[in-house]
PDB file of C-alpha atoms in Angstrom:
ATOM      1  CA  MET A 815      75.415  93.936  53.011  1.00  0.00           C
ATOM      2  CA  ARG A 816      77.670  91.814  50.610  1.00  0.00           C
ATOM      3  CA  ILE A 817      78.863  93.563  47.493  1.00  0.00           C
ATOM      4  CA  PRO A 818      78.631  91.263  45.005  1.00  0.00           C
ATOM      5  CA  ASN A 819      81.932  92.558  42.265  1.00  0.00           C
ATOM      6  CA  TRP A 820      84.895  91.936  45.104  1.00  0.00           C
ATOM      7  CA  THR A 821      87.885  90.967  42.732  1.00  0.00           C
ATOM      8  CA  ARG A 822      89.262  87.329  43.520  1.00  0.00           C
ATOM      9  CA  ARG A 823      92.163  89.222  45.411  1.00  0.00           C
ATOM     10  CA  GLU A 824      89.525  91.755  47.356  1.00  0.00           C
ATOM     11  CA  GLU A 825      88.343  88.801  48.428  1.00  0.00           C
ATOM     12  CA  GLU A 826      91.299  87.549  50.398  1.00  0.00           C
ATOM     13  CA  ILE A 827      91.776  90.972  50.825  1.00  0.00           C
ATOM     14  CA  LEU A 828      88.567  90.751  52.927  1.00  0.00           C
ATOM     15  CA  ALA A 829      89.181  87.507  54.326  1.00  0.00           C
ATOM     16  CA  LEU A 830      92.567  88.290  56.183  1.00  0.00           C
ATOM     17  CA  MET A 831      91.187  91.707  57.330  1.00  0.00           C
ATOM     18  CA  ARG A 832      88.327  89.628  59.109  1.00  0.00           C
ATOM     19  CA  SER A 833      91.050  87.609  60.708  1.00  0.00           C
ATOM     20  CA  GLY A 834      92.761  90.619  62.080  1.00  0.00           C
ATOM     21  CA  THR A 835      95.625  90.507  59.600  1.00  0.00           C
ATOM     22  CA  CYS A 836      97.974  94.104  59.464  1.00  0.00           C
ATOM     23  CA  CYS A 837      98.655  95.713  56.405  1.00  0.00           C
ATOM     24  CA  LYS A 838     102.394  94.429  56.427  1.00  0.00           C
ATOM     25  CA  GLN A 839     101.638  90.679  57.081  1.00  0.00           C
ATOM     26  CA  MET A 840      98.784  90.921  54.266  1.00  0.00           C
ATOM     27  CA  ALA A 841     100.908  92.137  52.047  1.00  0.00           C
ATOM     28  CA  ARG A 842     104.369  89.020  52.923  1.00  0.00           C
ATOM     29  CA  VAL A 843     101.416  86.452  52.317  1.00  0.00           C
ATOM     30  CA  LEU A 844      99.840  88.297  49.016  1.00  0.00           C
ATOM     31  CA  GLY A 845     103.369  88.698  47.865  1.00  0.00           C
ATOM     32  CA  ASN A 846     102.305  92.847  47.043  1.00  0.00           C
ATOM     33  CA  SER A 847     104.176  95.686  49.024  1.00  0.00           C
ATOM     34  CA  GLU A 848     102.191  97.230  51.824  1.00  0.00           C
ATOM     35  CA  ALA A 849     101.037 100.325  49.410  1.00  0.00           C
ATOM     36  CA  THR A 850      99.806  98.422  47.206  1.00  0.00           C
ATOM     37  CA  VAL A 851      97.496  96.426  50.125  1.00  0.00           C
ATOM     38  CA  ARG A 852      96.641  99.564  51.457  1.00  0.00           C
ATOM     39  CA  LYS A 853      96.080 100.974  47.864  1.00  0.00           C
ATOM     40  CA  GLN A 854      93.726  97.484  47.105  1.00  0.00           C
ATOM     41  CA  ARG A 855      91.986  98.074  50.335  1.00  0.00           C
ATOM     42  CA  SER A 856      91.575 102.042  50.007  1.00  0.00           C
ATOM     43  CA  ALA A 857      89.564 101.410  46.685  1.00  0.00           C
ATOM     44  CA  MET A 858      87.802  99.218  48.420  1.00  0.00           C
ATOM     45  CA  MET A 859      86.125 101.311  51.731  1.00  0.00           C
ATOM     46  CA  HIS A 860      85.642 103.454  48.716  1.00  0.00           C
ATOM     47  CA  LYS A 861      83.492 100.755  46.862  1.00  0.00           C
ATOM     48  CA  ALA A 862      81.853  99.981  49.625  1.00  0.00           C
ATOM     49  CA  GLY A 863      81.483 103.708  50.815  1.00  0.00           C
ATOM     50  CA  VAL A 864      82.710 103.680  53.499  1.00  0.00           C
ATOM     51  CA  GLN A 865      85.643 105.411  55.667  1.00  0.00           C
ATOM     52  CA  ASN A 866      87.485 103.015  56.897  1.00  0.00           C
ATOM     53  CA  ALA A 867      88.508  99.161  57.058  1.00  0.00           C
ATOM     54  CA  ILE A 868      86.409  98.809  60.384  1.00  0.00           C
ATOM     55  CA  GLN A 869      83.731 100.553  58.877  1.00  0.00           C
ATOM     56  CA  LEU A 870      83.897  98.104  55.654  1.00  0.00           C
ATOM     57  CA  LEU A 871      83.845  94.861  58.132  1.00  0.00           C
ATOM     58  CA  TRP A 872      80.967  96.613  59.974  1.00  0.00           C
ATOM     59  CA  ARG A 873      79.344  96.797  57.066  1.00  0.00           C
ATOM     60  CA  LEU A 874      80.477  93.680  55.183  1.00  0.00           C
ATOM     61  CA  TYR A 875      79.084  91.796  58.019  1.00  0.00           C
ATOM     62  CA  GLY A 876      76.155  92.802  59.815  1.00  0.00           C
ATOM     63  CA  VAL A 877      76.254  95.951  61.608  1.00  0.00           C
ATOM     64  CA  PRO A 878      73.600  97.729  62.288  1.00  0.00           C
ATOM     65  CA  ASP A 879      74.362 101.570  60.553  1.00  0.00           C
ATOM     66  CA  GLU A 880      72.702 103.348  63.767  1.00  0.00           C
ATOM     67  CA  ALA A 881      75.757 101.189  65.457  1.00  0.00           C
ATOM     68  CA  LEU A 882      77.655 102.225  62.391  1.00  0.00           C
ATOM     69  CA  LEU A 883      77.635 105.700  62.946  1.00  0.00           C
ATOM     70  CA  LYS A 884      77.847 105.805  66.884  1.00  0.00           C
ATOM     71  CA  LYS A 885      81.106 104.318  66.780  1.00  0.00           C
ATOM     72  CA  THR A 886      82.969 106.191  64.468  1.00  0.00           C
ATOM     73  CA  GLN A 887      81.481 109.228  66.028  1.00  0.00           C
TER      74      GLN A 887
END
């Protein structure tokens, strides 16, 4: 499932998340504070209807919903 209305910054954050980059490193790369990156990531999770970053990546990159539910319980 791809969500078509990601901003350019959200796409950058997704790419960094997918590569395993932590918030502190993302902030450094993007030139933002860590708090800003966490806020942006939280807004992205809300857009996608998930509760955490792992679920966001699973939802976007193909883990079935059944697995999503089992892994997060």
